[in-house]
Short mmCIF file of C-alpha atoms (C1' of nucleotides) in Angstrom, two decimals:
data_model
loop_
_atom_site.label_atom_id
_atom_site.label_comp_id
_atom_site.label_asym_id
_atom_site.label_seq_id
_atom_site.Cartn_x
_atom_site.Cartn_y
_atom_site.Cartn_z
CA MET B 1 13.36 -6.64 -3.63
CA ARG B 2 16.43 -6.88 -5.79
CA ALA B 3 19.65 -5.34 -4.57
CA SER B 4 19.96 -3.31 -7.77
CA ASP B 5 16.49 -1.84 -7.22
CA LYS B 6 17.34 -1.02 -3.65
CA ALA B 7 20.54 0.72 -4.70
CA TYR B 8 18.76 2.61 -7.47
CA GLU B 9 15.96 3.82 -5.20
CA ALA B 10 18.41 4.89 -2.52
CA LEU B 11 20.64 6.80 -4.91
CA ARG B 12 17.74 8.40 -6.76
CA THR B 13 16.15 9.59 -3.53
CA ASP B 14 19.47 10.91 -2.30
CA ILE B 15 19.96 12.84 -5.51
CA VAL B 16 16.41 14.21 -5.74
CA GLU B 17 16.48 15.29 -2.12
CA TRP B 18 19.85 16.97 -2.53
CA ARG B 19 21.70 14.74 -0.10
CA LEU B 20 23.93 13.94 -3.04
CA ARG B 21 24.61 17.33 -4.56
CA PRO B 22 25.36 17.97 -8.23
CA GLY B 23 28.97 17.23 -9.06
CA THR B 24 29.33 14.51 -6.44
CA VAL B 25 31.35 11.61 -7.78
CA LEU B 26 29.70 8.25 -7.25
CA GLY B 27 32.58 5.81 -6.90
CA GLU B 28 31.46 2.26 -7.46
CA VAL B 29 33.29 0.65 -4.56
CA GLU B 30 32.49 3.55 -2.26
CA GLN B 31 28.73 3.54 -2.94
CA ALA B 32 28.60 -0.24 -3.00
CA GLU B 33 29.98 -0.34 0.52
CA ARG B 34 27.75 2.49 1.71
CA LEU B 35 24.58 0.80 0.45
CA GLY B 36 25.64 -2.70 1.41
CA VAL B 37 25.45 -4.22 -2.06
CA SER B 38 28.01 -5.56 -4.48
CA ARG B 39 29.45 -3.63 -7.38
CA THR B 40 27.41 -5.47 -10.00
CA PRO B 41 23.92 -4.34 -8.90
CA LEU B 42 25.32 -0.93 -8.07
CA ARG B 43 26.61 -0.54 -11.59
CA GLU B 44 23.14 -1.36 -12.85
CA ALA B 45 21.74 1.34 -10.58
CA LEU B 46 24.25 3.87 -11.89
CA ALA B 47 23.34 2.96 -15.45
CA ARG B 48 19.67 3.59 -14.71
CA LEU B 49 20.51 6.93 -13.11
CA SER B 50 22.40 7.89 -16.24
CA ALA B 51 19.45 6.90 -18.39
CA ASP B 52 17.27 9.11 -16.20
CA GLY B 53 19.67 12.00 -16.67
CA LEU B 54 20.31 12.23 -12.94
CA ALA B 55 23.95 11.31 -13.41
CA VAL B 56 26.46 11.33 -16.22
CA GLN B 57 29.14 8.73 -16.79
CA LEU B 58 32.51 10.17 -17.65
CA ARG B 59 34.77 7.59 -19.16
CA GLY B 60 37.60 6.89 -16.84
CA ARG B 61 36.61 9.32 -14.12
CA GLY B 62 33.46 7.61 -12.94
CA THR B 63 29.86 8.69 -12.53
CA VAL B 64 28.95 12.12 -11.22
CA VAL B 65 25.61 13.54 -10.15
CA SER B 66 24.36 15.68 -13.02
CA ASP B 67 24.30 19.42 -12.75
CA VAL B 68 21.13 21.41 -12.17
CA SER B 69 21.26 25.13 -12.53
CA PHE B 70 18.88 27.96 -13.24
CA GLU B 71 19.71 27.95 -16.90
CA HIS B 72 18.22 24.46 -17.15
CA VAL B 73 14.95 25.39 -15.50
CA ASP B 74 13.76 27.15 -18.63
CA ASP B 75 14.63 24.07 -20.67
CA LEU B 76 12.86 21.81 -18.23
CA PHE B 77 9.74 23.92 -18.38
CA ALA B 78 9.81 24.02 -22.17
CA LEU B 79 9.54 20.23 -22.17
CA ARG B 80 6.95 20.40 -19.42
CA ARG B 81 4.89 22.80 -21.47
CA ALA B 82 5.01 20.54 -24.49
CA LEU B 83 3.99 17.42 -22.57
CA GLU B 84 1.51 18.75 -20.06
CA VAL B 85 -0.34 20.99 -22.47
CA GLU B 86 -0.87 18.09 -24.81
CA SER B 87 -1.80 15.82 -21.90
CA ALA B 88 -4.36 18.30 -20.62
CA ARG B 89 -5.85 18.57 -24.10
CA ILE B 90 -6.21 14.82 -24.43
CA ALA B 91 -7.46 14.33 -20.89
CA ALA B 92 -10.16 16.92 -21.50
CA THR B 93 -11.41 14.98 -24.50
CA GLN B 94 -11.41 11.50 -23.03
CA GLY B 95 -11.19 11.79 -19.26
CA ASP B 96 -13.90 10.85 -16.77
CA PRO B 97 -15.56 14.14 -15.66
CA ALA B 98 -16.54 12.77 -12.25
CA ILE B 99 -12.95 12.05 -11.27
CA PHE B 100 -11.71 15.50 -12.17
CA ALA B 101 -14.69 17.26 -10.61
CA SER B 102 -13.81 15.52 -7.38
CA LEU B 103 -10.18 16.57 -7.71
CA ARG B 104 -11.23 20.15 -8.31
CA ASP B 105 -13.18 20.15 -5.04
CA ARG B 106 -10.24 18.74 -3.17
CA PHE B 107 -7.94 21.40 -4.55
CA LEU B 108 -10.36 24.14 -3.56
CA GLU B 109 -10.55 22.66 -0.10
CA ALA B 110 -6.76 22.36 0.11
CA ARG B 111 -6.38 26.01 -0.82
CA SER B 112 -8.13 27.07 2.37
CA SER B 113 -6.22 24.82 4.70
CA ILE B 114 -2.74 25.47 3.38
CA SER B 115 -0.27 26.79 5.91
CA GLY B 116 3.46 26.86 6.31
CA GLN B 117 3.42 23.47 8.02
CA ALA B 118 5.73 20.98 6.36
CA ALA B 119 3.18 18.18 6.72
CA ASN B 120 0.58 20.33 5.03
CA ARG B 121 2.92 21.13 2.18
CA GLU B 122 3.73 17.48 1.72
CA SER B 123 0.07 16.49 1.56
CA TYR B 124 -0.49 19.17 -1.05
CA TYR B 125 2.32 17.79 -3.19
CA LEU B 126 0.68 14.39 -2.87
CA LEU B 127 -2.60 15.81 -4.11
CA ALA B 128 -0.85 17.42 -7.06
CA ALA B 129 0.79 14.09 -7.81
CA GLU B 130 -2.64 12.49 -7.73
CA LEU B 131 -3.90 14.93 -10.34
CA ASP B 132 -0.91 14.10 -12.50
CA GLN B 133 -1.68 10.42 -12.15
CA CYS B 134 -5.34 10.87 -13.04
CA ILE B 135 -4.34 12.84 -16.13
CA ASP B 136 -1.93 10.05 -17.03
CA GLU B 137 -4.70 7.49 -16.76
CA ALA B 138 -7.07 9.63 -18.81
CA VAL B 139 -4.45 10.15 -21.51
CA ASN B 140 -3.61 6.45 -21.46
CA ASN B 141 -0.47 6.85 -23.53
CA ARG B 142 2.55 4.85 -22.48
CA TYR B 143 5.00 6.99 -24.46
CA ILE B 144 3.83 10.31 -23.05
CA GLU B 145 3.68 8.73 -19.63
CA GLN B 146 7.28 7.60 -19.82
CA SER B 147 8.49 11.03 -20.87
CA LEU B 148 6.47 12.63 -18.10
CA ARG B 149 7.84 10.26 -15.50
CA SER B 150 11.38 11.19 -16.48
CA LEU B 151 10.46 14.86 -16.45
CA ARG B 152 8.88 14.74 -13.00
CA VAL B 153 12.01 13.34 -11.42
CA HIS B 154 13.91 16.38 -12.59
CA LEU B 155 11.12 18.70 -11.49
CA ALA B 156 11.18 17.26 -8.00
CA ARG B 157 14.88 17.96 -7.93
CA VAL B 158 14.49 21.52 -9.18
CA ARG B 159 11.76 22.22 -6.62
CA ARG B 160 14.47 22.59 -4.02
CA LEU B 161 15.85 25.55 -5.92
CA ALA B 162 12.83 27.64 -4.97
CA GLN B 163 11.29 28.31 -1.61
CA ASP B 164 7.61 27.46 -1.65
CA ASP B 165 5.63 29.82 0.54
CA PRO B 166 1.97 29.41 1.61
CA GLN B 167 0.99 32.22 -0.71
CA ARG B 168 2.34 30.43 -3.73
CA LEU B 169 0.83 27.11 -2.71
CA ALA B 170 -2.62 28.68 -2.36
CA THR B 171 -2.34 30.23 -5.81
CA SER B 172 -1.07 26.95 -7.17
CA ALA B 173 -4.06 25.16 -5.69
CA SER B 174 -6.39 27.54 -7.48
CA GLU B 175 -4.59 26.93 -10.74
CA HIS B 176 -4.72 23.19 -10.28
CA ALA B 177 -8.42 23.44 -9.48
CA ALA B 178 -8.89 25.37 -12.72
CA ILE B 179 -7.14 22.64 -14.70
CA ALA B 180 -9.24 19.91 -13.08
CA GLU B 181 -12.36 21.98 -13.65
CA ALA B 182 -11.64 22.41 -17.37
CA ILE B 183 -10.96 18.70 -17.81
CA ALA B 184 -14.13 17.84 -15.90
CA ALA B 185 -16.02 20.20 -18.22
CA GLN B 186 -14.41 18.38 -21.15
CA ASN B 187 -13.18 21.66 -22.56
CA PRO B 188 -9.74 21.08 -24.17
CA GLN B 189 -9.11 24.72 -25.00
CA ILE B 190 -9.65 25.89 -21.44
CA ALA B 191 -7.68 22.94 -20.08
CA VAL B 192 -4.76 23.96 -22.27
CA ALA B 193 -5.06 27.59 -21.22
CA ALA B 194 -5.26 26.71 -17.53
CA THR B 195 -2.22 24.48 -17.86
CA GLN B 196 -0.22 27.15 -19.66
CA LEU B 197 -1.14 29.69 -17.03
CA HIS B 198 -0.15 27.37 -14.21
CA LEU B 199 3.19 26.53 -15.79
CA HIS B 200 3.92 30.18 -16.46
CA HIS B 201 3.27 31.17 -12.85
CA SER B 202 5.14 28.17 -11.54
CA LEU B 203 8.21 29.05 -13.60
CA GLU B 204 8.01 32.71 -12.64
CA HIS B 205 7.84 31.77 -8.99
CA ILE B 206 10.91 29.58 -9.22
CA LYS B 207 12.91 32.25 -11.02
CA ASN B 208 11.86 34.99 -8.62
CA HIS B 209 12.28 33.03 -5.43
CA ALA B 210 15.68 31.51 -5.81
CA GLY B 211 16.67 29.37 -2.87
CA SER B 212 20.00 29.01 -1.21
CA GLU B 213 21.08 26.18 -3.49
CA ARG B 214 22.11 28.64 -6.17
CA ASP B 215 25.80 27.82 -5.89
CA THR B 216 25.60 24.43 -7.61
CA SER B 217 27.61 25.20 -10.72
CA LYS B 218 30.96 25.28 -9.13
CA MET J 1 34.40 0.60 -27.69
CA ARG J 2 33.06 -1.09 -24.61
CA ALA J 3 31.57 -4.53 -24.89
CA SER J 4 28.33 -3.35 -23.31
CA ASP J 5 28.02 -0.59 -25.90
CA LYS J 6 28.69 -3.06 -28.66
CA ALA J 7 26.02 -5.41 -27.34
CA TYR J 8 23.55 -2.57 -26.89
CA GLU J 9 24.09 -1.21 -30.39
CA ALA J 10 23.79 -4.66 -31.92
CA LEU J 11 20.60 -5.52 -30.10
CA ARG J 12 19.04 -2.12 -30.67
CA THR J 13 19.76 -2.28 -34.39
CA ASP J 14 18.40 -5.81 -34.57
CA ILE J 15 15.21 -4.74 -32.85
CA VAL J 16 14.70 -1.54 -34.84
CA GLU J 17 15.31 -3.35 -38.13
CA TRP J 18 12.92 -6.14 -37.19
CA ARG J 19 15.53 -8.90 -37.19
CA LEU J 20 14.45 -9.44 -33.60
CA ARG J 21 10.70 -9.36 -33.79
CA PRO J 22 8.38 -8.29 -30.98
CA GLY J 23 7.89 -11.08 -28.49
CA THR J 24 11.33 -12.59 -29.00
CA VAL J 25 12.85 -13.67 -25.73
CA LEU J 26 16.38 -12.40 -25.20
CA GLY J 27 18.05 -15.03 -23.03
CA GLU J 28 21.15 -13.72 -21.37
CA VAL J 29 23.43 -16.65 -22.02
CA GLU J 30 22.07 -17.10 -25.54
CA GLN J 31 22.59 -13.47 -26.60
CA ALA J 32 25.90 -13.24 -24.78
CA GLU J 33 27.23 -16.13 -26.84
CA ARG J 34 25.74 -14.80 -30.06
CA LEU J 35 27.33 -11.37 -29.61
CA GLY J 36 30.58 -12.69 -28.21
CA VAL J 37 30.44 -10.85 -24.90
CA SER J 38 30.02 -11.93 -21.32
CA ARG J 39 26.78 -11.86 -19.41
CA THR J 40 27.69 -8.77 -17.38
CA PRO J 41 27.91 -6.25 -20.25
CA LEU J 42 24.98 -7.97 -21.95
CA ARG J 43 22.83 -7.43 -18.89
CA GLU J 44 23.74 -3.77 -19.01
CA ALA J 45 22.66 -3.68 -22.64
CA LEU J 46 19.34 -5.33 -21.80
CA ALA J 47 18.78 -2.81 -19.01
CA ARG J 48 19.35 0.05 -21.44
CA LEU J 49 16.94 -1.51 -23.94
CA SER J 50 14.33 -1.71 -21.19
CA ALA J 51 14.90 1.93 -20.32
CA ASP J 52 14.40 2.77 -23.99
CA GLY J 53 11.15 0.82 -24.02
CA LEU J 54 12.42 -1.52 -26.71
CA ALA J 55 12.23 -4.50 -24.36
CA VAL J 56 10.47 -5.42 -21.17
CA GLN J 57 11.94 -7.48 -18.37
CA LEU J 58 9.63 -10.16 -17.03
CA ARG J 59 10.85 -11.52 -13.76
CA GLY J 60 11.69 -15.14 -14.07
CA ARG J 61 11.00 -15.49 -17.75
CA GLY J 62 13.64 -13.15 -19.10
CA THR J 63 13.66 -10.10 -21.34
CA VAL J 64 11.38 -9.94 -24.36
CA VAL J 65 11.35 -7.52 -27.28
CA SER J 66 8.49 -5.10 -26.65
CA ASP J 67 5.37 -5.22 -28.71
CA VAL J 68 4.58 -2.72 -31.45
CA SER J 69 1.14 -2.64 -32.91
CA PHE J 70 -1.06 -0.21 -34.75
CA GLU J 71 -2.83 0.83 -31.58
CA HIS J 72 0.44 2.27 -30.35
CA VAL J 73 1.07 4.36 -33.44
CA ASP J 74 -1.54 6.91 -32.40
CA ASP J 75 0.08 7.16 -28.98
CA LEU J 76 3.50 7.54 -30.51
CA PHE J 77 2.31 10.32 -32.75
CA ALA J 78 0.60 12.10 -29.88
CA LEU J 79 3.96 12.37 -28.18
CA ARG J 80 5.60 13.30 -31.45
CA ARG J 81 3.09 16.08 -31.93
CA ALA J 82 3.76 17.47 -28.47
CA LEU J 83 7.52 17.44 -28.87
CA GLU J 84 8.02 18.39 -32.49
CA VAL J 85 5.45 21.16 -32.53
CA GLU J 86 7.12 22.79 -29.55
CA SER J 87 10.55 22.21 -31.07
CA ALA J 88 9.52 23.81 -34.35
CA ARG J 89 8.14 26.79 -32.48
CA ILE J 90 11.35 27.30 -30.53
CA ALA J 91 13.59 26.67 -33.54
CA ALA J 92 11.68 29.33 -35.47
CA THR J 93 12.39 31.88 -32.78
CA GLN J 94 16.06 31.21 -32.21
CA GLY J 95 17.37 29.17 -35.14
CA ASP J 96 19.89 30.34 -37.71
CA PRO J 97 17.88 31.22 -40.86
CA ALA J 98 20.77 30.45 -43.21
CA ILE J 99 20.99 26.84 -42.09
CA PHE J 100 17.30 26.16 -42.56
CA ALA J 101 17.12 28.00 -45.87
CA SER J 102 19.83 25.69 -47.09
CA LEU J 103 17.93 22.66 -45.81
CA ARG J 104 14.77 23.85 -47.55
CA ASP J 105 16.63 23.98 -50.86
CA ARG J 106 18.01 20.50 -50.36
CA PHE J 107 14.53 19.12 -49.62
CA LEU J 108 13.15 20.75 -52.73
CA GLU J 109 15.96 19.25 -54.74
CA ALA J 110 15.44 15.83 -53.14
CA ARG J 111 11.77 15.91 -54.03
CA SER J 112 12.62 15.90 -57.73
CA SER J 113 15.14 13.10 -57.59
CA ILE J 114 13.21 10.67 -55.42
CA SER J 115 12.57 7.29 -56.94
CA GLY J 116 11.83 3.84 -55.69
CA GLN J 117 15.55 3.10 -55.38
CA ALA J 118 16.47 1.90 -51.93
CA ALA J 119 19.66 4.00 -51.92
CA ASN J 120 17.65 7.05 -52.80
CA ARG J 121 15.20 6.37 -50.03
CA GLU J 122 18.00 5.92 -47.55
CA SER J 123 19.62 9.22 -48.50
CA TYR J 124 16.28 10.93 -48.04
CA TYR J 125 15.93 9.52 -44.55
CA LEU J 126 19.40 10.85 -43.82
CA LEU J 127 18.37 14.30 -44.98
CA ALA J 128 15.31 14.18 -42.76
CA ALA J 129 17.51 13.13 -39.87
CA GLU J 130 19.74 16.10 -40.61
CA LEU J 131 16.77 18.45 -40.35
CA ASP J 132 15.89 16.89 -37.01
CA GLN J 133 19.43 17.44 -35.82
CA CYS J 134 19.49 21.06 -36.92
CA ILE J 135 16.22 21.66 -35.11
CA ASP J 136 17.70 20.01 -32.03
CA GLU J 137 20.69 22.32 -32.18
CA ALA J 138 18.49 25.37 -32.66
CA VAL J 139 16.27 24.37 -29.75
CA ASN J 140 19.34 23.65 -27.64
CA ASN J 141 17.37 21.92 -24.90
CA ARG J 142 18.86 18.77 -23.45
CA TYR J 143 15.59 17.58 -21.93
CA ILE J 144 13.56 17.88 -25.12
CA GLU J 145 16.45 16.37 -27.03
CA GLN J 146 16.52 13.32 -24.79
CA SER J 147 12.79 12.74 -25.14
CA LEU J 148 13.05 13.15 -28.89
CA ARG J 149 15.92 10.70 -29.12
CA SER J 150 13.89 8.08 -27.33
CA LEU J 151 10.90 8.83 -29.52
CA ARG J 152 12.84 8.54 -32.76
CA VAL J 153 14.01 5.05 -31.95
CA HIS J 154 10.42 3.92 -31.73
CA LEU J 155 9.51 5.81 -34.88
CA ALA J 156 12.25 4.09 -36.82
CA ARG J 157 10.82 0.79 -35.65
CA VAL J 158 7.28 1.71 -36.59
CA ARG J 159 8.38 2.88 -40.01
CA ARG J 160 8.57 -0.75 -41.06
CA LEU J 161 4.85 -1.07 -40.48
CA ALA J 162 4.13 1.10 -43.48
CA GLN J 163 5.34 0.83 -47.05
CA ASP J 164 6.93 4.06 -48.16
CA ASP J 165 6.26 4.74 -51.83
CA PRO J 166 7.95 7.42 -53.98
CA GLN J 167 4.71 9.37 -54.02
CA ARG J 168 4.64 9.68 -50.26
CA LEU J 169 8.34 10.52 -50.08
CA ALA J 170 7.90 13.36 -52.56
CA THR J 171 5.00 14.78 -50.58
CA SER J 172 6.98 14.34 -47.41
CA ALA J 173 9.87 16.25 -48.94
CA SER J 174 7.56 19.15 -49.72
CA GLU J 175 6.28 19.15 -46.17
CA HIS J 176 9.77 19.08 -44.76
CA ALA J 177 10.74 21.93 -47.06
CA ALA J 178 7.79 23.90 -45.74
CA ILE J 179 8.93 23.33 -42.16
CA ALA J 180 12.47 24.42 -42.96
CA GLU J 181 11.14 27.41 -44.86
CA ALA J 182 9.02 28.56 -41.94
CA ILE J 183 11.91 28.22 -39.50
CA ALA J 184 14.21 30.08 -41.88
CA ALA J 185 11.59 32.82 -42.08
CA GLN J 186 11.54 32.85 -38.27
CA ASN J 187 7.79 32.42 -38.28
CA PRO J 188 6.82 30.22 -35.30
CA GLN J 189 3.13 30.02 -36.16
CA ILE J 190 3.77 28.76 -39.67
CA ALA J 191 6.48 26.41 -38.42
CA VAL J 192 3.96 24.90 -36.01
CA ALA J 193 1.33 24.63 -38.69
CA ALA J 194 3.72 23.02 -41.18
CA THR J 195 4.83 20.52 -38.56
CA GLN J 196 1.27 19.63 -37.60
CA LEU J 197 0.39 19.13 -41.25
CA HIS J 198 3.39 16.92 -41.84
CA LEU J 199 2.68 14.79 -38.80
CA HIS J 200 -0.96 14.43 -39.75
CA HIS J 201 -0.13 13.25 -43.27
CA SER J 202 2.61 10.99 -42.01
CA LEU J 203 0.28 9.30 -39.56
CA GLU J 204 -2.47 8.98 -42.15
CA HIS J 205 -0.04 7.36 -44.53
CA ILE J 206 1.07 4.80 -42.00
CA LYS J 207 -2.48 3.92 -41.06
CA ASN J 208 -3.62 3.64 -44.68
CA HIS J 209 -0.62 1.75 -45.98
CA ALA J 210 -0.23 -1.04 -43.52
CA GLY J 211 2.70 -3.28 -44.32
CA SER J 212 3.02 -7.02 -44.05
CA GLU J 213 4.25 -6.88 -40.47
CA ARG J 214 0.74 -6.51 -39.19
CA ASP J 215 0.75 -9.87 -37.44
CA THR J 216 3.02 -8.81 -34.59
CA SER J 217 0.58 -9.23 -31.74
CA LYS J 218 0.58 -12.97 -31.65
"C1'" DT G 1 -9.35 -38.35 -14.10
"C1'" DT G 2 -7.99 -34.25 -12.12
"C1'" DC G 3 -5.75 -31.42 -8.92
"C1'" DA G 4 -2.04 -30.36 -6.05
"C1'" DA G 5 2.44 -30.66 -4.31
"C1'" DC G 6 7.13 -31.68 -4.71
"C1'" DG G 7 11.46 -31.55 -6.98
"C1'" DC G 8 14.27 -30.73 -10.89
"C1'" DT G 9 15.86 -27.67 -14.39
"C1'" DT G 10 16.59 -23.41 -16.36
"C1'" DT G 11 16.78 -18.90 -15.71
"C1'" DT G 12 18.07 -14.65 -13.62
"C1'" DG G 13 20.52 -12.15 -9.65
"C1'" DT G 14 24.80 -11.47 -7.03
"C1'" DA G 15 29.53 -11.55 -5.68
"C1'" DT G 16 34.30 -11.51 -6.51
"C1'" DA G 17 38.51 -11.97 -9.04
"C1'" DC G 18 40.90 -10.37 -13.03
"C1'" DA G 19 41.91 -7.29 -17.12
"C1'" DT G 20 42.16 -2.89 -19.02
"C1'" DT G 21 41.99 1.80 -19.50
"C1'" DG G 22 42.69 6.47 -18.34
"C1'" DA G 23 44.69 9.88 -15.33
"C1'" DA G 24 48.18 11.99 -12.63
"C1'" DG G 25 52.81 12.58 -11.13
"C1'" DC G 26 57.58 12.45 -11.91
"C1'" DG G 27 61.58 12.47 -14.64
"C1'" DA G 28 64.40 13.41 -18.58
"C1'" DC G 29 65.19 15.76 -22.68
"C1'" DT G 30 64.98 19.91 -25.50
"C1'" DA F 1 62.34 26.26 -17.46
"C1'" DG F 2 58.89 24.15 -20.11
"C1'" DT F 3 57.17 20.24 -22.38
"C1'" DC F 4 56.92 15.66 -23.74
"C1'" DG F 5 56.74 10.93 -22.45
"C1'" DC F 6 56.90 7.14 -19.29
"C1'" DT F 7 55.57 4.85 -15.21
"C1'" DT F 8 52.54 3.92 -11.72
"C1'" DC F 9 48.20 3.69 -9.62
"C1'" DA F 10 43.49 3.81 -9.07
"C1'" DA F 11 39.37 3.45 -11.10
"C1'" DT F 12 36.16 1.30 -14.26
"C1'" DG F 13 35.08 -2.73 -17.50
"C1'" DT F 14 34.70 -7.75 -17.98
"C1'" DA F 15 34.38 -12.56 -17.00
"C1'" DT F 16 33.08 -16.38 -14.36
"C1'" DA F 17 31.55 -18.86 -10.39
"C1'" DC F 18 27.92 -19.26 -7.16
"C1'" DA F 19 23.17 -18.57 -5.18
"C1'" DA F 20 18.46 -18.04 -5.45
"C1'" DA F 21 14.12 -17.95 -7.55
"C1'" DA F 22 10.64 -19.14 -10.75
"C1'" DG F 23 8.61 -22.61 -14.26
"C1'" DC F 24 7.40 -26.75 -15.53
"C1'" DG F 25 6.99 -31.49 -15.44
"C1'" DT F 26 6.06 -35.53 -12.95
"C1'" DT F 27 4.06 -38.17 -9.55
"C1'" DG F 28 1.07 -39.06 -6.07
"C1'" DA F 29 -3.38 -39.08 -3.91
"C1'" DA F 30 -8.23 -37.96 -3.71
#
DNA sequence: TTCAACGCTTTTGTATACATTGAAGCGACT
DNA sequence: AGTCGCTTCAATGTATACAAAAGCGTTGAA
């Protein structure tokens, strides 16, 4: 694995998992020493982070971890609506019904077994990620996929703003099952509706269950 | 201006304007000498091009200009539909009517004066870009804006696949005027409809008026 | 004659030294 | 006393030298 990839992965994970909080300055020499790589690959990593929107490069003052606040959540979900609604529509027209029927069953099963356990929560997120991936494959559109990949990084970061409780996860599982169901039934209209509903509830939950990370815009 | 920016701009322009055709290998030393910069900033430029999707980095064999073929146009327009429809909807709800009314008038005026002149065509593209920018400002969403920026680079590249004739430009001007009109009237539904219509006709035109660059997938 | 392995060449990947720019602090002038 | 400008310093931006890896050609043997 290249040193630049290693540095990028490490920094991206640190940012998404809030170990590097918004506003943190990423000095080149400092981070290069911390990650055990030279400045050259580290600079490449910082450039990629900037392209992802996870950091911004201020001329002269260095690179800082980009800000994430509640005002941006609405913006993020507006893009998510645009992309995922269209993706669901396309997946419903040209996806493999068997795959999504199977996913629906797994979501329904997951709904019953969800608890507050961290491991359980993590496995649910993995299942949701699998649905996303299957939709990606059904859509088979490199441009949409790229935009979605960028979006999901930011979503993962925002997730920490809200506290996911078992109640919400169970509801979310139902909504995901409904999306998979509609795609399996090859019904674009219902797939769109289910997606819109899920996004609406997801956004409402985040806005109503603000976490302790509120004080990011210092 | 930084050397890496200079190299990036130069390469991006060369790729978008088809001076560097798809499949061209961008050797680091070769391009560094051609552009008069060192390898370090040039590598940064190549990384940014890869992030944009304008080039792909093959390990060992270097960076090559990414392929653009007619199969991808549908994909590109699927993303464009998702983003621009949502943008038009949002702009219609929170845009400044005066700005878009003015733009509508300018499109209607442009429609009359369009000819086959290259200068005329260029000024029309600038006007269209101005509409895009005003919509961006009305939407005021950094995430959507970033996705759109990436998309537009690819669109500019694809534009060369089709031959724009005065007829199409005049129709396009009418469609753009309709979009601006709907936003000025603060009517989201009509703004969405006008955008969908424009995108449909635009895509049809490209697919029916294939240019001479067809032989890109060698 | 064909396949495989070895080595050479060309390429990218990394490190470090140097240049340059921007920012902050201090001083002098108004 | 406030502001403008200069100096200094620390950070990024660039260049080049070095290392490593991958391709390709050649040569050998089966």
